[in-house]
Structure formats: structure tokens, C-alpha cells
């Protein structure tokens, strides 16, 4: 699910600079493989516990009216019993100013993120942690 900053009291989206989203989750089994899929309407950076993204300005520029790139990261070695996924999103090319025309909000007004981690366990089970209202 795509999520954005939303003020429940004011009943509107809020965005002033970069927004940080956090997701706490637990892993109760031994992990065989874990993959993080993440994208943004805007530019994002992520960290999972002590592992940080080595990419910058992701998901990169695209014509957001036609496609949005989904990035994939192997995070198998980053998982612990208790985990914290942090994603920071800024306006980027989606809602920020494009340098060659110096116009903002070409594709949209409010940045958003989408993320999910698919975890495969050694016991054959799997689990999906996905961005949601929590």
C-alpha cells in the first residue's frame, strides 16, 4: 500500500520537507532469505537496523505519469529478532523543482512510499511485511 503523511485531525495531507516513516516488526524464526522492495513518489533513502542503502536519489527520475521504478535489495543479513525499517522520502523529481524548467510539482504534490519485505524462513514458511497505516 502506498502511504503518505496525513494529519488525521486536520483531515489533509501534510508535507514540509523530508518525511520519515518507521515500521517495527519481529522475526521469530531463522531467516533463509529476505528481500526489501521499495519505491517512492519522490526520492527515498532507507535503513534496516544497522544496514543502510548505498543508493542515492532512488528510485531515480522517471515519467511518473507512465511508470514508477521498484527497487529490490537483499536484506537477509540485516534482520534481527526485533527490527526497525526506516524510509525517508523527499519531493525529488516527483514534486520538487526540475532544474531545467525550474517548475515544481510536475507529477504530483505529495510524496509517498511503498515498501514490503518478503521473508523466507528455513522451515518453509514465509511472511510479508508491508507498508500500511501503522
mmCIF file with all atom_site columns, N, CA, C and O in Angstrom, residues 49-86:
data_model
loop_
_atom_site.group_PDB
_atom_site.id
_atom_site.type_symbol
_atom_site.label_atom_id
_atom_site.label_alt_id
_atom_site.label_comp_id
_atom_site.label_asym_id
_atom_site.label_entity_id
_atom_site.label_seq_id
_atom_site.pdbx_PDB_ins_code
_atom_site.Cartn_x
_atom_site.Cartn_y
_atom_site.Cartn_z
_atom_site.occupancy
_atom_site.B_iso_or_equiv
_atom_site.pdbx_formal_charge
_atom_site.auth_seq_id
_atom_site.auth_comp_id
_atom_site.auth_asym_id
_atom_site.auth_atom_id
_atom_site.pdbx_PDB_model_num
ATOM 1   N N  . UNK A 1 49 ? 17.676 -1.675  10.545  1.00 0.00 ? 49 UNK A N  1
ATOM 2   C CA . UNK A 1 49 ? 18.566 -1.898  11.683  1.00 0.00 ? 49 UNK A CA 1
ATOM 3   C C  . UNK A 1 49 ? 19.890 -1.183  11.431  1.00 0.00 ? 49 UNK A C  1
ATOM 4   O O  . UNK A 1 49 ? 19.918 0.025   11.345  1.00 0.00 ? 49 UNK A O  1
ATOM 5   N N  . UNK A 1 50 ? 20.972 -1.908  11.245  1.00 0.00 ? 50 UNK A N  1
ATOM 6   C CA . UNK A 1 50 ? 22.286 -1.299  11.048  1.00 0.00 ? 50 UNK A CA 1
ATOM 7   C C  . UNK A 1 50 ? 22.722 -1.267  9.584   1.00 0.00 ? 50 UNK A C  1
ATOM 8   O O  . UNK A 1 50 ? 23.857 -0.901  9.291   1.00 0.00 ? 50 UNK A O  1
ATOM 9   N N  . UNK A 1 51 ? 21.853 -1.683  8.678   1.00 0.00 ? 51 UNK A N  1
ATOM 10  C CA . UNK A 1 51 ? 22.191 -1.674  7.253   1.00 0.00 ? 51 UNK A CA 1
ATOM 11  C C  . UNK A 1 51 ? 21.536 -0.474  6.587   1.00 0.00 ? 51 UNK A C  1
ATOM 12  O O  . UNK A 1 51 ? 20.370 -0.181  6.826   1.00 0.00 ? 51 UNK A O  1
ATOM 13  N N  . UNK A 1 52 ? 22.311 0.199   5.735   1.00 0.00 ? 52 UNK A N  1
ATOM 14  C CA . UNK A 1 52 ? 21.831 1.401   5.075   1.00 0.00 ? 52 UNK A CA 1
ATOM 15  C C  . UNK A 1 52 ? 21.902 1.232   3.570   1.00 0.00 ? 52 UNK A C  1
ATOM 16  O O  . UNK A 1 52 ? 22.752 0.519   3.048   1.00 0.00 ? 52 UNK A O  1
ATOM 17  N N  . UNK A 1 53 ? 21.022 1.932   2.898   1.00 0.00 ? 53 UNK A N  1
ATOM 18  C CA . UNK A 1 53 ? 21.037 1.945   1.440   1.00 0.00 ? 53 UNK A CA 1
ATOM 19  C C  . UNK A 1 53 ? 22.333 2.573   0.954   1.00 0.00 ? 53 UNK A C  1
ATOM 20  O O  . UNK A 1 53 ? 22.809 3.549   1.523   1.00 0.00 ? 53 UNK A O  1
ATOM 21  N N  . UNK A 1 54 ? 22.892 2.005   -0.091  1.00 0.00 ? 54 UNK A N  1
ATOM 22  C CA . UNK A 1 54 ? 24.079 2.593   -0.708  1.00 0.00 ? 54 UNK A CA 1
ATOM 23  C C  . UNK A 1 54 ? 23.718 3.317   -1.996  1.00 0.00 ? 54 UNK A C  1
ATOM 24  O O  . UNK A 1 54 ? 24.584 3.755   -2.728  1.00 0.00 ? 54 UNK A O  1
ATOM 25  N N  . UNK A 1 55 ? 22.420 3.408   -2.286  1.00 0.00 ? 55 UNK A N  1
ATOM 26  C CA . UNK A 1 55 ? 21.942 4.106   -3.474  1.00 0.00 ? 55 UNK A CA 1
ATOM 27  C C  . UNK A 1 55 ? 21.504 5.511   -3.081  1.00 0.00 ? 55 UNK A C  1
ATOM 28  O O  . UNK A 1 55 ? 21.063 5.747   -1.962  1.00 0.00 ? 55 UNK A O  1
ATOM 29  N N  . UNK A 1 56 ? 21.574 6.410   -4.026  1.00 0.00 ? 56 UNK A N  1
ATOM 30  C CA . UNK A 1 56 ? 21.178 7.789   -3.757  1.00 0.00 ? 56 UNK A CA 1
ATOM 31  C C  . UNK A 1 56 ? 20.115 8.233   -4.757  1.00 0.00 ? 56 UNK A C  1
ATOM 32  O O  . UNK A 1 56 ? 20.129 7.818   -5.903  1.00 0.00 ? 56 UNK A O  1
ATOM 33  N N  . UNK A 1 57 ? 19.206 9.060   -4.296  1.00 0.00 ? 57 UNK A N  1
ATOM 34  C CA . UNK A 1 57 ? 18.150 9.639   -5.126  1.00 0.00 ? 57 UNK A CA 1
ATOM 35  C C  . UNK A 1 57 ? 17.309 8.569   -5.813  1.00 0.00 ? 57 UNK A C  1
ATOM 36  O O  . UNK A 1 57 ? 16.920 8.713   -6.970  1.00 0.00 ? 57 UNK A O  1
ATOM 37  N N  . UNK A 1 58 ? 17.029 7.502   -5.110  1.00 0.00 ? 58 UNK A N  1
ATOM 38  C CA . UNK A 1 58 ? 16.225 6.420   -5.666  1.00 0.00 ? 58 UNK A CA 1
ATOM 39  C C  . UNK A 1 58 ? 14.753 6.758   -5.525  1.00 0.00 ? 58 UNK A C  1
ATOM 40  O O  . UNK A 1 58 ? 14.380 7.448   -4.592  1.00 0.00 ? 58 UNK A O  1
ATOM 41  N N  . UNK A 1 59 ? 13.894 6.324   -6.377  1.00 0.00 ? 59 UNK A N  1
ATOM 42  C CA . UNK A 1 59 ? 14.107 5.341   -7.438  1.00 0.00 ? 59 UNK A CA 1
ATOM 43  C C  . UNK A 1 59 ? 14.627 5.925   -8.738  1.00 0.00 ? 59 UNK A C  1
ATOM 44  O O  . UNK A 1 59 ? 14.577 5.291   -9.777  1.00 0.00 ? 59 UNK A O  1
ATOM 45  N N  . UNK A 1 60 ? 15.132 7.136   -8.719  1.00 0.00 ? 60 UNK A N  1
ATOM 46  C CA . UNK A 1 60 ? 15.639 7.759   -9.935  1.00 0.00 ? 60 UNK A CA 1
ATOM 47  C C  . UNK A 1 60 ? 14.530 8.480   -10.673 1.00 0.00 ? 60 UNK A C  1
ATOM 48  O O  . UNK A 1 60 ? 13.353 8.324   -10.380 1.00 0.00 ? 60 UNK A O  1
ATOM 49  N N  . UNK A 1 61 ? 14.935 9.292   -11.640 1.00 0.00 ? 61 UNK A N  1
ATOM 50  C CA . UNK A 1 61 ? 13.944 10.042  -12.384 1.00 0.00 ? 61 UNK A CA 1
ATOM 51  C C  . UNK A 1 61 ? 13.204 9.115   -13.342 1.00 0.00 ? 61 UNK A C  1
ATOM 52  O O  . UNK A 1 61 ? 13.780 8.212   -13.936 1.00 0.00 ? 61 UNK A O  1
ATOM 53  N N  . UNK A 1 62 ? 11.926 9.358   -13.460 1.00 0.00 ? 62 UNK A N  1
ATOM 54  C CA . UNK A 1 62 ? 11.091 8.634   -14.418 1.00 0.00 ? 62 UNK A CA 1
ATOM 55  C C  . UNK A 1 62 ? 9.931  9.543   -14.781 1.00 0.00 ? 62 UNK A C  1
ATOM 56  O O  . UNK A 1 62 ? 9.693  10.553  -14.118 1.00 0.00 ? 62 UNK A O  1
ATOM 57  N N  . UNK A 1 63 ? 9.226  9.202   -15.808 1.00 0.00 ? 63 UNK A N  1
ATOM 58  C CA . UNK A 1 63 ? 7.987  9.905   -16.129 1.00 0.00 ? 63 UNK A CA 1
ATOM 59  C C  . UNK A 1 63 ? 6.916  9.256   -15.264 1.00 0.00 ? 63 UNK A C  1
ATOM 60  O O  . UNK A 1 63 ? 6.353  8.225   -15.607 1.00 0.00 ? 63 UNK A O  1
ATOM 61  N N  . UNK A 1 64 ? 6.665  9.846   -14.094 1.00 0.00 ? 64 UNK A N  1
ATOM 62  C CA . UNK A 1 64 ? 5.759  9.260   -13.104 1.00 0.00 ? 64 UNK A CA 1
ATOM 63  C C  . UNK A 1 64 ? 4.344  9.065   -13.630 1.00 0.00 ? 64 UNK A C  1
ATOM 64  O O  . UNK A 1 64 ? 3.583  8.300   -13.071 1.00 0.00 ? 64 UNK A O  1
ATOM 65  N N  . UNK A 1 65 ? 3.987  9.752   -14.688 1.00 0.00 ? 65 UNK A N  1
ATOM 66  C CA . UNK A 1 65 ? 2.656  9.541   -15.260 1.00 0.00 ? 65 UNK A CA 1
ATOM 67  C C  . UNK A 1 65 ? 2.577  8.228   -16.029 1.00 0.00 ? 65 UNK A C  1
ATOM 68  O O  . UNK A 1 65 ? 1.486  7.757   -16.346 1.00 0.00 ? 65 UNK A O  1
ATOM 69  N N  . UNK A 1 66 ? 3.739  7.603   -16.302 1.00 0.00 ? 66 UNK A N  1
ATOM 70  C CA . UNK A 1 66 ? 3.767  6.347   -17.052 1.00 0.00 ? 66 UNK A CA 1
ATOM 71  C C  . UNK A 1 66 ? 4.273  5.163   -16.239 1.00 0.00 ? 66 UNK A C  1
ATOM 72  O O  . UNK A 1 66 ? 3.817  4.039   -16.437 1.00 0.00 ? 66 UNK A O  1
ATOM 73  N N  . UNK A 1 67 ? 5.264  5.384   -15.353 1.00 0.00 ? 67 UNK A N  1
ATOM 74  C CA . UNK A 1 67 ? 5.826  4.273   -14.589 1.00 0.00 ? 67 UNK A CA 1
ATOM 75  C C  . UNK A 1 67 ? 6.526  4.772   -13.330 1.00 0.00 ? 67 UNK A C  1
ATOM 76  O O  . UNK A 1 67 ? 6.948  5.918   -13.255 1.00 0.00 ? 67 UNK A O  1
ATOM 77  N N  . UNK A 1 68 ? 6.623  3.883   -12.367 1.00 0.00 ? 68 UNK A N  1
ATOM 78  C CA . UNK A 1 68 ? 7.361  4.147   -11.133 1.00 0.00 ? 68 UNK A CA 1
ATOM 79  C C  . UNK A 1 68 ? 8.270  2.944   -10.909 1.00 0.00 ? 68 UNK A C  1
ATOM 80  O O  . UNK A 1 68 ? 7.810  1.800   -10.937 1.00 0.00 ? 68 UNK A O  1
ATOM 81  N N  . UNK A 1 69 ? 9.547  3.185   -10.725 1.00 0.00 ? 69 UNK A N  1
ATOM 82  C CA . UNK A 1 69 ? 10.511 2.097   -10.558 1.00 0.00 ? 69 UNK A CA 1
ATOM 83  C C  . UNK A 1 69 ? 10.420 1.483   -9.168  1.00 0.00 ? 69 UNK A C  1
ATOM 84  O O  . UNK A 1 69 ? 10.294 2.199   -8.171  1.00 0.00 ? 69 UNK A O  1
ATOM 85  N N  . UNK A 1 70 ? 10.512 0.162   -9.102  1.00 0.00 ? 70 UNK A N  1
ATOM 86  C CA . UNK A 1 70 ? 10.534 -0.577  -7.846  1.00 0.00 ? 70 UNK A CA 1
ATOM 87  C C  . UNK A 1 70 ? 11.945 -1.105  -7.654  1.00 0.00 ? 70 UNK A C  1
ATOM 88  O O  . UNK A 1 70 ? 12.484 -1.788  -8.521  1.00 0.00 ? 70 UNK A O  1
ATOM 89  N N  . UNK A 1 71 ? 12.556 -0.785  -6.522  1.00 0.00 ? 71 UNK A N  1
ATOM 90  C CA . UNK A 1 71 ? 13.931 -1.192  -6.227  1.00 0.00 ? 71 UNK A CA 1
ATOM 91  C C  . UNK A 1 71 ? 13.916 -2.424  -5.331  1.00 0.00 ? 71 UNK A C  1
ATOM 92  O O  . UNK A 1 71 ? 13.042 -2.573  -4.482  1.00 0.00 ? 71 UNK A O  1
ATOM 93  N N  . UNK A 1 72 ? 14.898 -3.285  -5.510  1.00 0.00 ? 72 UNK A N  1
ATOM 94  C CA . UNK A 1 72 ? 14.970 -4.554  -4.787  1.00 0.00 ? 72 UNK A CA 1
ATOM 95  C C  . UNK A 1 72 ? 16.328 -4.673  -4.096  1.00 0.00 ? 72 UNK A C  1
ATOM 96  O O  . UNK A 1 72 ? 17.363 -4.426  -4.710  1.00 0.00 ? 72 UNK A O  1
ATOM 97  N N  . UNK A 1 73 ? 16.289 -5.043  -2.801  1.00 0.00 ? 73 UNK A N  1
ATOM 98  C CA . UNK A 1 73 ? 17.514 -5.174  -2.006  1.00 0.00 ? 73 UNK A CA 1
ATOM 99  C C  . UNK A 1 73 ? 17.473 -6.467  -1.202  1.00 0.00 ? 73 UNK A C  1
ATOM 100 O O  . UNK A 1 73 ? 16.474 -6.750  -0.547  1.00 0.00 ? 73 UNK A O  1
ATOM 101 N N  . UNK A 1 74 ? 18.558 -7.212  -1.210  1.00 0.00 ? 74 UNK A N  1
ATOM 102 C CA . UNK A 1 74 ? 18.676 -8.399  -0.359  1.00 0.00 ? 74 UNK A CA 1
ATOM 103 C C  . UNK A 1 74 ? 19.041 -7.918  1.046   1.00 0.00 ? 74 UNK A C  1
ATOM 104 O O  . UNK A 1 74 ? 20.098 -7.326  1.253   1.00 0.00 ? 74 UNK A O  1
ATOM 105 N N  . UNK A 1 75 ? 18.149 -8.145  1.999   1.00 0.00 ? 75 UNK A N  1
ATOM 106 C CA . UNK A 1 75 ? 18.376 -7.706  3.384   1.00 0.00 ? 75 UNK A CA 1
ATOM 107 C C  . UNK A 1 75 ? 18.429 -8.898  4.341   1.00 0.00 ? 75 UNK A C  1
ATOM 108 O O  . UNK A 1 75 ? 18.214 -8.756  5.540   1.00 0.00 ? 75 UNK A O  1
ATOM 109 N N  . UNK A 1 76 ? 18.751 -10.061 3.805   1.00 0.00 ? 76 UNK A N  1
ATOM 110 C CA . UNK A 1 76 ? 18.770 -11.292 4.596   1.00 0.00 ? 76 UNK A CA 1
ATOM 111 C C  . UNK A 1 76 ? 19.643 -11.171 5.838   1.00 0.00 ? 76 UNK A C  1
ATOM 112 O O  . UNK A 1 76 ? 19.263 -11.630 6.921   1.00 0.00 ? 76 UNK A O  1
ATOM 113 N N  . UNK A 1 77 ? 20.806 -10.571 5.699   1.00 0.00 ? 77 UNK A N  1
ATOM 114 C CA . UNK A 1 77 ? 21.748 -10.488 6.821   1.00 0.00 ? 77 UNK A CA 1
ATOM 115 C C  . UNK A 1 77 ? 21.464 -9.329  7.762   1.00 0.00 ? 77 UNK A C  1
ATOM 116 O O  . UNK A 1 77 ? 22.119 -9.197  8.793   1.00 0.00 ? 77 UNK A O  1
ATOM 117 N N  . UNK A 1 78 ? 20.517 -8.477  7.429   1.00 0.00 ? 78 UNK A N  1
ATOM 118 C CA . UNK A 1 78 ? 20.227 -7.301  8.255   1.00 0.00 ? 78 UNK A CA 1
ATOM 119 C C  . UNK A 1 78 ? 19.174 -7.570  9.323   1.00 0.00 ? 78 UNK A C  1
ATOM 120 O O  . UNK A 1 78 ? 19.034 -6.796  10.255  1.00 0.00 ? 78 UNK A O  1
ATOM 121 N N  . UNK A 1 79 ? 18.443 -8.670  9.202   1.00 0.00 ? 79 UNK A N  1
ATOM 122 C CA . UNK A 1 79 ? 17.335 -8.925  10.131  1.00 0.00 ? 79 UNK A CA 1
ATOM 123 C C  . UNK A 1 79 ? 17.813 -9.473  11.468  1.00 0.00 ? 79 UNK A C  1
ATOM 124 O O  . UNK A 1 79 ? 18.752 -10.254 11.543  1.00 0.00 ? 79 UNK A O  1
ATOM 125 N N  . UNK A 1 80 ? 17.138 -9.020  12.533  1.00 0.00 ? 80 UNK A N  1
ATOM 126 C CA . UNK A 1 80 ? 17.350 -9.483  13.899  1.00 0.00 ? 80 UNK A CA 1
ATOM 127 C C  . UNK A 1 80 ? 16.001 -9.938  14.443  1.00 0.00 ? 80 UNK A C  1
ATOM 128 O O  . UNK A 1 80 ? 15.007 -9.935  13.721  1.00 0.00 ? 80 UNK A O  1
ATOM 129 N N  . UNK A 1 81 ? 15.948 -10.279 15.703  1.00 0.00 ? 81 UNK A N  1
ATOM 130 C CA . UNK A 1 81 ? 14.659 -10.635 16.321  1.00 0.00 ? 81 UNK A CA 1
ATOM 131 C C  . UNK A 1 81 ? 13.715 -9.435  16.302  1.00 0.00 ? 81 UNK A C  1
ATOM 132 O O  . UNK A 1 81 ? 12.562 -9.536  15.897  1.00 0.00 ? 81 UNK A O  1
ATOM 133 N N  . UNK A 1 82 ? 14.209 -8.270  16.726  1.00 0.00 ? 82 UNK A N  1
ATOM 134 C CA . UNK A 1 82 ? 13.440 -7.022  16.677  1.00 0.00 ? 82 UNK A CA 1
ATOM 135 C C  . UNK A 1 82 ? 14.034 -6.144  15.588  1.00 0.00 ? 82 UNK A C  1
ATOM 136 O O  . UNK A 1 82 ? 15.251 -5.949  15.540  1.00 0.00 ? 82 UNK A O  1
ATOM 137 N N  . UNK A 1 83 ? 13.176 -5.580  14.744  1.00 0.00 ? 83 UNK A N  1
ATOM 138 C CA . UNK A 1 83 ? 13.658 -4.855  13.573  1.00 0.00 ? 83 UNK A CA 1
ATOM 139 C C  . UNK A 1 83 ? 12.993 -3.498  13.439  1.00 0.00 ? 83 UNK A C  1
ATOM 140 O O  . UNK A 1 83 ? 11.842 -3.310  13.843  1.00 0.00 ? 83 UNK A O  1
ATOM 141 N N  . UNK A 1 84 ? 13.727 -2.581  12.813  1.00 0.00 ? 84 UNK A N  1
ATOM 142 C CA . UNK A 1 84 ? 13.200 -1.259  12.510  1.00 0.00 ? 84 UNK A CA 1
ATOM 143 C C  . UNK A 1 84 ? 13.592 -0.908  11.078  1.00 0.00 ? 84 UNK A C  1
ATOM 144 O O  . UNK A 1 84 ? 14.772 -0.771  10.757  1.00 0.00 ? 84 UNK A O  1
ATOM 145 N N  . UNK A 1 85 ? 12.577 -0.789  10.218  1.00 0.00 ? 85 UNK A N  1
ATOM 146 C CA . UNK A 1 85 ? 12.768 -0.316  8.854   1.00 0.00 ? 85 UNK A CA 1
ATOM 147 C C  . UNK A 1 85 ? 12.431 1.168   8.847   1.00 0.00 ? 85 UNK A C  1
ATOM 148 O O  . UNK A 1 85 ? 11.358 1.573   9.295   1.00 0.00 ? 85 UNK A O  1
ATOM 149 N N  . UNK A 1 86 ? 13.358 1.979   8.361   1.00 0.00 ? 86 UNK A N  1
ATOM 150 C CA . UNK A 1 86 ? 13.160 3.425   8.278   1.00 0.00 ? 86 UNK A CA 1
ATOM 151 C C  . UNK A 1 86 ? 13.318 3.849   6.826   1.00 0.00 ? 86 UNK A C  1
ATOM 152 O O  . UNK A 1 86 ? 14.305 3.503   6.182   1.00 0.00 ? 86 UNK A O  1
#
